[in-house]
XYZ file of C-alpha atoms in Angstrom:
545
model
C 42.252 -29.607 18.044
C 43.172 -31.746 15.042
C 39.758 -31.252 13.369
C 39.067 -34.961 13.370
C 41.701 -36.026 10.875
C 42.739 -32.781 9.229
C 46.293 -33.034 8.016
C 47.408 -29.910 9.878
C 46.390 -28.113 13.020
C 43.323 -26.182 11.951
C 42.604 -22.616 13.011
C 40.196 -20.125 11.509
C 41.836 -17.190 9.785
C 40.800 -13.582 9.556
C 38.173 -13.011 6.818
C 37.264 -16.703 6.564
C 33.810 -17.065 4.973
C 31.842 -19.825 3.275
C 30.415 -17.585 0.572
C 28.878 -14.191 -0.073
C 25.349 -12.798 -0.250
C 25.837 -11.876 -3.921
C 25.876 -14.945 -6.187
C 27.813 -13.032 -8.841
C 30.864 -12.809 -6.563
C 30.428 -16.066 -4.639
C 33.581 -18.090 -5.362
C 32.095 -21.117 -3.566
C 29.035 -21.343 -5.790
C 30.375 -23.392 -8.678
C 32.020 -26.070 -6.504
C 29.255 -26.219 -3.898
C 26.099 -25.889 -5.973
C 23.229 -28.100 -4.844
C 20.756 -28.969 -7.598
C 17.387 -29.921 -6.181
C 16.050 -30.355 -9.717
C 15.497 -26.669 -10.450
C 18.511 -26.388 -12.751
C 17.406 -29.440 -14.735
C 13.968 -27.866 -15.110
C 15.428 -24.589 -16.348
C 17.708 -26.261 -18.887
C 14.784 -28.105 -20.471
C 13.345 -25.773 -23.117
C 10.251 -27.959 -23.368
C 9.455 -27.438 -19.701
C 7.031 -24.537 -19.254
C 8.675 -23.191 -16.075
C 10.776 -20.154 -16.951
C 9.976 -17.446 -14.383
C 12.050 -18.078 -11.259
C 10.107 -16.928 -8.206
C 11.631 -16.547 -4.765
C 12.372 -14.200 -1.948
C 15.653 -12.364 -1.614
C 18.447 -14.859 -0.959
C 16.555 -17.932 -2.159
C 19.093 -18.625 -4.914
C 17.520 -17.168 -8.075
C 20.686 -15.435 -9.280
C 22.771 -18.479 -8.336
C 20.625 -20.656 -10.618
C 21.148 -18.251 -13.510
C 24.891 -18.115 -12.920
C 25.202 -21.914 -12.935
C 23.058 -22.081 -16.087
C 25.461 -19.628 -17.716
C 28.451 -21.759 -16.683
C 27.006 -25.073 -17.847
C 25.185 -24.140 -21.048
C 26.872 -22.915 -24.201
C 24.314 -20.447 -25.598
C 23.227 -18.142 -22.792
C 22.568 -14.424 -23.355
C 22.473 -12.263 -20.236
C 20.254 -9.211 -20.615
C 20.622 -6.802 -17.664
C 17.592 -4.478 -17.478
C 19.793 -1.433 -16.902
C 21.254 -1.982 -20.403
C 17.878 -1.488 -22.059
C 17.736 2.315 -21.648
C 14.044 2.055 -20.773
C 14.267 5.367 -18.954
C 13.959 6.748 -22.467
C 10.280 5.748 -22.241
C 9.916 7.219 -18.765
C 11.293 10.552 -19.995
C 9.274 10.673 -23.214
C 6.858 13.618 -23.170
C 4.852 12.077 -26.022
C 4.355 8.740 -24.274
C 3.575 10.506 -20.986
C 0.951 12.653 -22.713
C -0.919 9.654 -24.121
C -0.588 7.528 -20.971
C -1.768 10.359 -18.717
C -4.785 10.778 -20.962
C -5.588 7.081 -20.445
C -4.192 5.401 -23.566
C -3.329 1.747 -22.944
C 0.184 1.119 -24.271
C 0.438 -2.489 -23.047
C 0.509 -3.845 -26.603
C 3.446 -1.594 -27.427
C 5.381 -2.671 -24.314
C 4.899 -6.304 -25.335
C 6.088 -5.524 -28.872
C 9.132 -3.794 -27.418
C 10.117 -6.885 -25.427
C 9.459 -9.254 -28.344
C 11.515 -7.064 -30.621
C 14.438 -6.773 -28.198
C 14.489 -10.514 -27.495
C 14.088 -11.584 -31.133
C 16.875 -9.302 -32.347
C 19.126 -10.283 -29.450
C 18.770 -13.951 -30.400
C 19.402 -13.364 -34.101
C 22.391 -11.151 -33.418
C 23.869 -13.777 -31.081
C 23.329 -16.811 -33.324
C 24.603 -15.223 -36.530
C 27.273 -13.094 -34.817
C 25.976 -9.924 -36.459
C 28.250 -7.091 -35.422
C 28.151 -4.726 -38.415
C 25.998 -3.535 -41.297
C 27.429 -6.095 -43.728
C 26.568 -9.011 -41.462
C 23.007 -7.791 -41.080
C 22.476 -7.311 -44.824
C 23.914 -10.747 -45.570
C 21.589 -12.373 -43.030
C 18.427 -10.602 -44.225
C 19.246 -11.139 -47.919
C 19.763 -14.856 -47.382
C 16.380 -15.095 -45.672
C 14.731 -13.105 -48.449
C 16.035 -15.515 -51.112
C 15.000 -18.507 -49.026
C 11.373 -17.423 -48.616
C 10.540 -15.660 -51.894
C 7.149 -17.390 -52.087
C 6.182 -17.267 -48.410
C 4.337 -13.982 -47.869
C 4.139 -14.313 -44.083
C 7.872 -14.841 -43.771
C 8.578 -12.096 -46.259
C 6.492 -9.828 -43.998
C 8.593 -10.959 -41.045
C 11.804 -10.134 -42.893
C 10.427 -6.741 -43.897
C 9.570 -6.104 -40.239
C 13.170 -6.850 -39.286
C 14.375 -4.443 -41.965
C 12.017 -1.685 -40.837
C 12.236 -2.026 -37.059
C 15.722 -3.442 -36.696
C 17.891 -1.348 -38.951
C 20.897 -1.601 -36.645
C 21.161 -5.133 -35.231
C 24.795 -4.740 -34.361
C 24.314 -1.748 -32.071
C 23.925 -2.062 -28.302
C 20.505 -3.150 -27.003
C 19.762 0.310 -25.602
C 20.109 1.830 -29.074
C 17.542 -0.583 -30.482
C 15.103 0.209 -27.650
C 15.375 3.910 -28.453
C 14.971 3.123 -32.157
C 11.651 1.331 -31.641
C 10.387 3.812 -29.026
C 11.191 6.819 -31.215
C 9.204 5.293 -34.092
C 6.191 4.996 -31.792
C 6.691 8.593 -30.648
C 6.672 9.778 -34.256
C 3.448 7.899 -34.986
C 1.733 9.110 -31.801
C 2.779 12.674 -32.474
C 1.520 12.431 -36.044
C -1.830 11.225 -34.694
C -2.265 14.615 -32.991
C -1.691 16.508 -36.225
C -4.518 18.446 -37.826
C -6.217 19.221 -34.511
C -5.909 21.558 -31.551
C -4.704 18.565 -29.517
C -1.164 19.074 -30.804
C -1.166 22.641 -29.536
C -2.320 21.473 -26.104
C 0.387 18.816 -26.072
C 2.965 21.488 -26.852
C 1.494 23.748 -24.160
C 1.969 21.335 -21.306
C 0.045 18.110 -21.402
C -3.155 16.501 -20.271
C -4.005 18.954 -17.501
C -5.283 21.334 -20.204
C -7.544 18.737 -21.867
C -11.306 18.649 -21.529
C -12.929 15.243 -20.998
C -14.000 15.207 -24.640
C -10.441 16.000 -25.762
C -9.032 13.379 -23.412
C -11.271 10.756 -24.991
C -10.117 11.882 -28.452
C -6.462 11.481 -27.407
C -7.188 7.970 -26.109
C -8.936 7.000 -29.352
C -6.159 8.389 -31.554
C -3.499 6.713 -29.414
C -5.371 3.399 -29.487
C -5.478 3.484 -33.302
C -1.707 3.965 -33.431
C -1.024 1.182 -30.935
C -3.371 -1.212 -32.711
C -1.513 -0.570 -35.958
C 1.805 -1.475 -34.372
C 3.001 -4.474 -36.285
C 2.092 -7.215 -33.828
C 1.032 -9.491 -36.707
C 4.375 -9.004 -38.423
C 6.180 -9.694 -35.175
C 4.136 -12.878 -34.718
C 5.421 -13.874 -38.146
C 8.944 -13.151 -36.919
C 8.459 -15.600 -34.035
C 7.190 -18.254 -36.469
C 10.224 -17.578 -38.661
C 12.516 -18.037 -35.669
C 10.775 -21.242 -34.637
C 10.593 -22.923 -38.029
C 13.705 -21.726 -39.831
C 16.249 -20.162 -37.482
C 16.155 -21.928 -34.104
C 14.982 -25.265 -35.427
C 17.814 -27.603 -34.393
C 16.512 -29.737 -31.471
C 20.100 -30.385 -30.361
C 20.853 -26.666 -29.875
C 19.233 -24.756 -27.014
C 19.392 -20.993 -26.559
C 18.623 -19.024 -23.408
C 18.119 -15.376 -22.550
C 18.283 -14.609 -18.825
C 16.928 -11.440 -17.198
C 17.707 -10.726 -13.537
C 17.754 -7.757 -11.125
C 14.335 -6.474 -12.159
C 13.871 -5.230 -8.585
C 16.727 -2.736 -9.047
C 16.197 0.904 -10.069
C 16.415 0.386 -13.844
C 13.313 2.509 -14.499
C 10.766 4.426 -12.393
C 8.306 2.179 -10.544
C 5.079 3.065 -12.362
C 6.576 2.146 -15.723
C 8.508 -0.790 -14.256
C 5.313 -2.610 -13.256
C 3.846 -2.238 -16.760
C 7.077 -3.411 -18.381
C 7.416 -6.440 -16.067
C 3.816 -7.375 -16.769
C 4.518 -7.073 -20.527
C 7.669 -9.168 -20.083
C 5.686 -11.959 -18.404
C 3.274 -11.933 -21.355
C 6.229 -12.032 -23.743
C 7.900 -14.938 -21.945
C 4.683 -16.880 -22.433
C 4.523 -15.953 -26.133
C 8.111 -17.077 -26.767
C 7.251 -20.646 -25.751
C 6.346 -21.237 -29.391
C 10.066 -21.103 -30.259
C 10.786 -24.601 -28.993
C 14.577 -24.459 -28.636
C 14.630 -20.996 -27.028
C 13.888 -20.246 -23.400
C 13.485 -16.751 -21.960
C 14.226 -17.064 -18.240
C 13.288 -14.271 -15.840
C 14.141 -14.090 -12.129
C 11.502 -12.296 -10.054
C 11.267 -11.502 -6.376
C 7.885 -12.515 -4.968
C 7.245 -9.031 -3.587
C 7.877 -7.482 -7.028
C 5.406 -9.893 -8.648
C 2.818 -8.934 -6.017
C 3.337 -5.233 -6.798
C 3.053 -5.909 -10.538
C -0.228 -7.780 -10.017
C -1.622 -4.983 -7.829
C -0.529 -2.184 -10.166
C -1.730 -3.826 -13.405
C -4.845 -5.611 -12.206
C -7.045 -3.087 -14.038
C -5.356 -4.160 -17.269
C -6.681 -7.673 -16.850
C -3.513 -9.304 -15.509
C -4.410 -12.484 -13.613
C -1.485 -14.227 -11.952
C -3.139 -17.652 -11.836
C -3.079 -17.788 -15.643
C 0.708 -17.821 -15.486
C 1.194 -20.416 -12.736
C 2.579 -22.937 -15.229
C 5.458 -20.519 -15.955
C 6.531 -20.147 -12.323
C 9.481 -22.057 -10.880
C 9.123 -21.470 -7.139
C 12.428 -21.779 -5.295
C 12.167 -23.607 -1.982
C 14.803 -25.487 -0.005
C 14.493 -28.472 2.295
C 16.448 -28.553 5.544
C 18.620 -31.388 4.251
C 19.498 -29.469 1.065
C 20.626 -26.504 3.161
C 22.707 -28.743 5.430
C 24.330 -30.371 2.393
C 25.091 -26.943 0.944
C 26.679 -25.719 4.206
C 28.723 -28.899 4.616
C 30.111 -28.602 1.087
C 31.102 -24.981 1.674
C 32.718 -25.652 5.061
C 34.579 -28.620 3.609
C 35.865 -26.480 0.729
C 37.017 -23.740 3.119
C 39.035 -26.208 5.216
C 40.144 -28.470 2.348
C 41.792 -25.719 0.316
C 44.239 -25.103 3.146
C 44.499 -28.162 5.360
C 43.182 -31.528 4.233
C 41.613 -33.572 1.487
C 39.333 -35.306 3.993
C 35.737 -34.010 3.987
C 34.979 -31.752 6.959
C 31.374 -30.977 7.933
C 29.707 -28.234 9.912
C 29.392 -30.521 12.935
C 33.198 -30.929 13.063
C 33.705 -27.203 13.634
C 30.605 -26.046 15.516
C 29.142 -26.986 18.926
C 26.956 -30.071 18.933
C 24.208 -28.308 20.876
C 23.001 -24.785 21.628
C 20.631 -24.570 24.613
C 19.829 -28.310 24.380
C 19.057 -28.025 20.633
C 21.347 -29.466 17.991
C 23.364 -26.705 16.344
C 22.011 -27.514 12.885
C 18.416 -27.249 14.106
C 19.262 -24.044 15.966
C 20.793 -22.543 12.824
C 18.011 -23.598 10.465
C 15.326 -22.319 12.841
C 16.904 -18.885 12.435
C 16.570 -18.837 8.668
C 13.696 -18.691 6.198
C 15.222 -21.888 4.775
C 17.171 -19.801 2.275
C 20.850 -20.293 1.402
C 21.745 -16.648 2.011
C 20.425 -16.664 5.592
C 22.345 -19.817 6.478
C 25.584 -18.613 4.841
C 25.434 -15.224 6.566
C 24.784 -16.784 9.988
C 27.808 -19.071 9.620
C 29.917 -16.163 8.352
C 29.016 -14.127 11.449
C 30.289 -17.027 13.560
C 33.518 -17.352 11.560
C 34.198 -13.627 11.856
C 34.422 -14.061 15.643
C 36.521 -17.229 15.533
C 39.868 -15.992 14.220
C 42.741 -18.127 15.576
C 40.271 -20.520 17.196
C 40.178 -24.211 16.435
C 36.435 -24.430 16.815
C 33.369 -22.180 17.051
C 32.119 -21.962 20.653
C 28.618 -21.616 22.075
C 29.444 -18.068 23.179
C 30.618 -17.175 19.670
C 27.340 -18.463 18.224
C 25.400 -16.382 20.759
C 27.369 -13.218 19.982
C 27.054 -13.811 16.243
C 23.293 -14.349 16.511
C 22.785 -10.909 18.063
C 24.422 -9.176 15.088
C 22.806 -11.506 12.562
C 19.353 -10.834 14.020
C 19.770 -7.051 13.782
C 20.991 -7.329 10.188
C 18.019 -9.488 9.210
C 15.646 -6.760 10.434
C 17.479 -4.211 8.276
C 17.385 -6.555 5.277
C 13.594 -6.804 5.538
C 13.383 -3.031 5.266
C 15.469 -3.189 2.078
C 13.506 -6.118 0.651
C 9.987 -4.928 1.473
C 10.382 -1.154 1.805
C 8.628 -0.480 -1.505
C 5.514 -2.323 -0.274
C 5.702 -1.415 3.420
C 7.791 1.757 3.827
C 7.246 1.591 7.619
C 7.951 -2.113 8.056
C 10.766 -1.508 10.555
C 8.340 0.565 12.651
C 5.758 -2.230 12.409
C 8.337 -4.743 13.611
C 8.962 -2.541 16.657
C 5.413 -3.341 17.828
C 6.753 -6.795 18.777
C 9.603 -5.589 21.027
C 9.900 -7.557 24.293
C 6.829 -9.710 23.630
C 6.784 -13.493 24.224
C 7.747 -15.726 21.317
C 4.076 -16.816 21.125
C 1.004 -14.875 22.183
C -2.695 -14.573 21.283
C -3.761 -11.869 18.853
C -5.772 -10.246 21.650
C -2.501 -9.235 23.369
C -1.956 -6.736 20.565
C -4.478 -4.548 22.361
C -5.179 -0.886 21.770
C -3.878 -0.156 25.244
C -0.567 -1.952 24.671
C -0.058 -0.343 21.243
C -1.349 3.185 21.875
C 2.040 4.791 22.577
C 3.642 2.952 19.653
C 0.834 4.037 17.289
C 1.002 7.738 18.068
C 4.738 8.111 18.727
C 6.052 5.855 15.958
C 3.516 4.684 13.398
C 1.581 7.933 12.902
C 4.608 10.207 12.937
C 4.277 10.335 9.140
C 0.528 10.172 8.461
C 1.091 10.913 4.760
C 3.093 7.704 4.307
C 2.044 5.344 1.527
C 2.447 2.414 3.941
C -0.835 0.436 4.066
C -0.598 -0.012 7.849
C -0.198 3.741 8.379
C -3.202 4.382 6.134
C -5.384 2.039 8.190
C -4.052 3.508 11.457
C -4.856 6.993 10.218
C -8.388 5.924 9.305
C -9.064 4.023 12.544
C -7.265 6.151 15.132
C -7.583 9.684 13.746
C -10.701 9.571 11.565
C -12.472 6.990 13.764
C -13.477 4.850 10.795
C -13.553 1.142 11.581
C -12.617 -0.849 14.674
C -9.208 -1.257 16.265
C -9.291 -4.932 15.195
C -8.992 -3.730 11.577
C -5.716 -1.970 12.427
C -4.491 -5.053 14.265
C -5.258 -7.210 11.228
C -3.444 -4.774 8.941
C -0.359 -4.870 11.191
C -0.388 -8.674 11.338
C -0.885 -8.900 7.582
C 2.290 -6.864 7.008
C 4.326 -8.789 9.615
C 3.104 -12.128 8.242
C 3.812 -11.190 4.615
C 7.431 -10.204 5.289
C 7.975 -13.334 7.426
C 8.461 -11.862 10.906
C 5.474 -13.734 12.344
C 3.574 -16.921 11.690
C -0.139 -17.316 12.453
C -1.956 -20.306 13.923
C -5.602 -19.398 13.221
C -7.183 -21.938 15.575
C -6.439 -24.957 17.744
C -6.780 -27.443 14.878
C -4.599 -25.553 12.381
C -0.856 -25.538 11.936
C 1.192 -22.360 12.232
C 1.440 -20.797 8.769
C 4.529 -18.902 7.551
C 4.506 -16.863 4.344
C 8.012 -17.966 3.349
C 7.251 -21.693 3.500
C 3.740 -21.965 2.070
C 1.322 -20.354 -0.366
C -1.169 -19.746 2.440
C -2.455 -16.163 2.340
C -3.631 -14.561 5.550
C -7.409 -14.215 5.520
C -8.779 -11.545 7.843
C -11.770 -13.770 8.529
C -9.491 -16.552 9.819
C -7.594 -14.355 12.313
C -9.472 -14.079 15.575
C -8.515 -12.646 18.990
C -7.631 -16.160 20.200
C -5.433 -16.976 17.165
C -1.768 -17.481 18.085
C 1.035 -15.252 16.780
C 4.566 -16.745 16.675
C 7.605 -14.503 16.273
C 10.223 -16.048 14.003
C 13.403 -17.046 15.922
C 15.518 -15.046 13.439
C 14.306 -11.861 15.126
C 14.242 -12.905 18.793
C 17.546 -11.282 19.692
C 16.827 -8.030 17.841
C 13.379 -7.733 19.465
C 14.283 -8.917 22.951
C 11.726 -11.695 22.510
C 11.057 -13.881 25.514
C 12.103 -17.398 24.393
C 10.201 -20.550 25.382
C 11.046 -21.984 28.804
């Protein structure tokens, strides 16, 4: 084949790909980036949207990478560089938290401090003691008669003695000051002796309340007012040039940068801090968050008064249209072929079959994605891996590639959602060899009994919510079997394996394409369950006629 005008006889080579799953190492990204308007929104410091929300593979990290390439003043702040495990390992902080002291205010101060110092250090290129002294002295002379700004400068002197050091050092500096103050609050009482002897397990309820009160006084004295003055100083006198924009980007918050219990509190505090920093008009703190992590943060911190709807204006929700995905794939395929063979644009349709089972190849491909770039790229890569020395991808190659792709997508769900549903792969097994569509009633106790006892309840101590309901319904005989069925469907719907059509007049809802949450009241025995085509091959799903 001449590939419809390619200057040389085209054949796929070994290791041909159109990109990688990791945006950081995707050499196609810069040349083949499709901006649906999200990048423009992020670059605009006046636009309120600054928390990028999306599922794994939606393109959050790609957006941040392109921002870094196209804007001059971008500071990348990896969470693993913050040394926040120092907090997790602090016996003092553990003692007060275990007693019930709310340290949310401190966690917010910590973020504000880190971000403010990071910005100042970057703008004024402070990399030693002399540079810091020069900066602070110049500010002091400038605002001799402004008490609020003098207080802000004094705060920077007190809490930021070493601007030029690595970020992790500054985190430890601030945290150790809090430790000293908390420890001092125990002085002059028998509480200090109990702290030394092993923590809150030895406290009476009266002593526990005393610890909480003493800790609250320390936290309330933390210099939030002074730090608010610092933000006003930054806004009015440091980052006040409307022609200069500055960005701090924070990604990979779903990684293991700190233990989960503390992570949720810190992410919640970060969201609060992102909102606070809006007052610095030419600075934008941009955070990439996986949707499942945000859900865990909301659940874990709900008692602290966190309400997600109050932050909706901050959220930039990443969604792709079918045409945007097709354009992205065509650009990547064209780049792959062009760099070796021709300057003429080559599209996906030039290299792939026109139809698969009477469906256009593009529709067939897109149906097997969550309309995310990563899914589409990985499917095409699976096809290319099997096409070495071929001139074109065949129908059989697509079929073989789909089998592997489908299995890998099941494994990726376990990685993506394992923290929420540790047994999600077991839950998915409940769908093996079922039709692609079936009524909820077909998930009967009879049809699921073997699966429940042999697979789901093998680990009855699991933290998985479906296992907990199964344990309650099947072993403790609390509640009806329909409750277990709803719990199973809720998990499968949330992760995207199934869609639900509640009744004859409704559409089929999918969690990855809408904000529709599955209401137990709306799911009835006659509601229709649809298995997503991505998983048909892995599950042995019976396709439509």
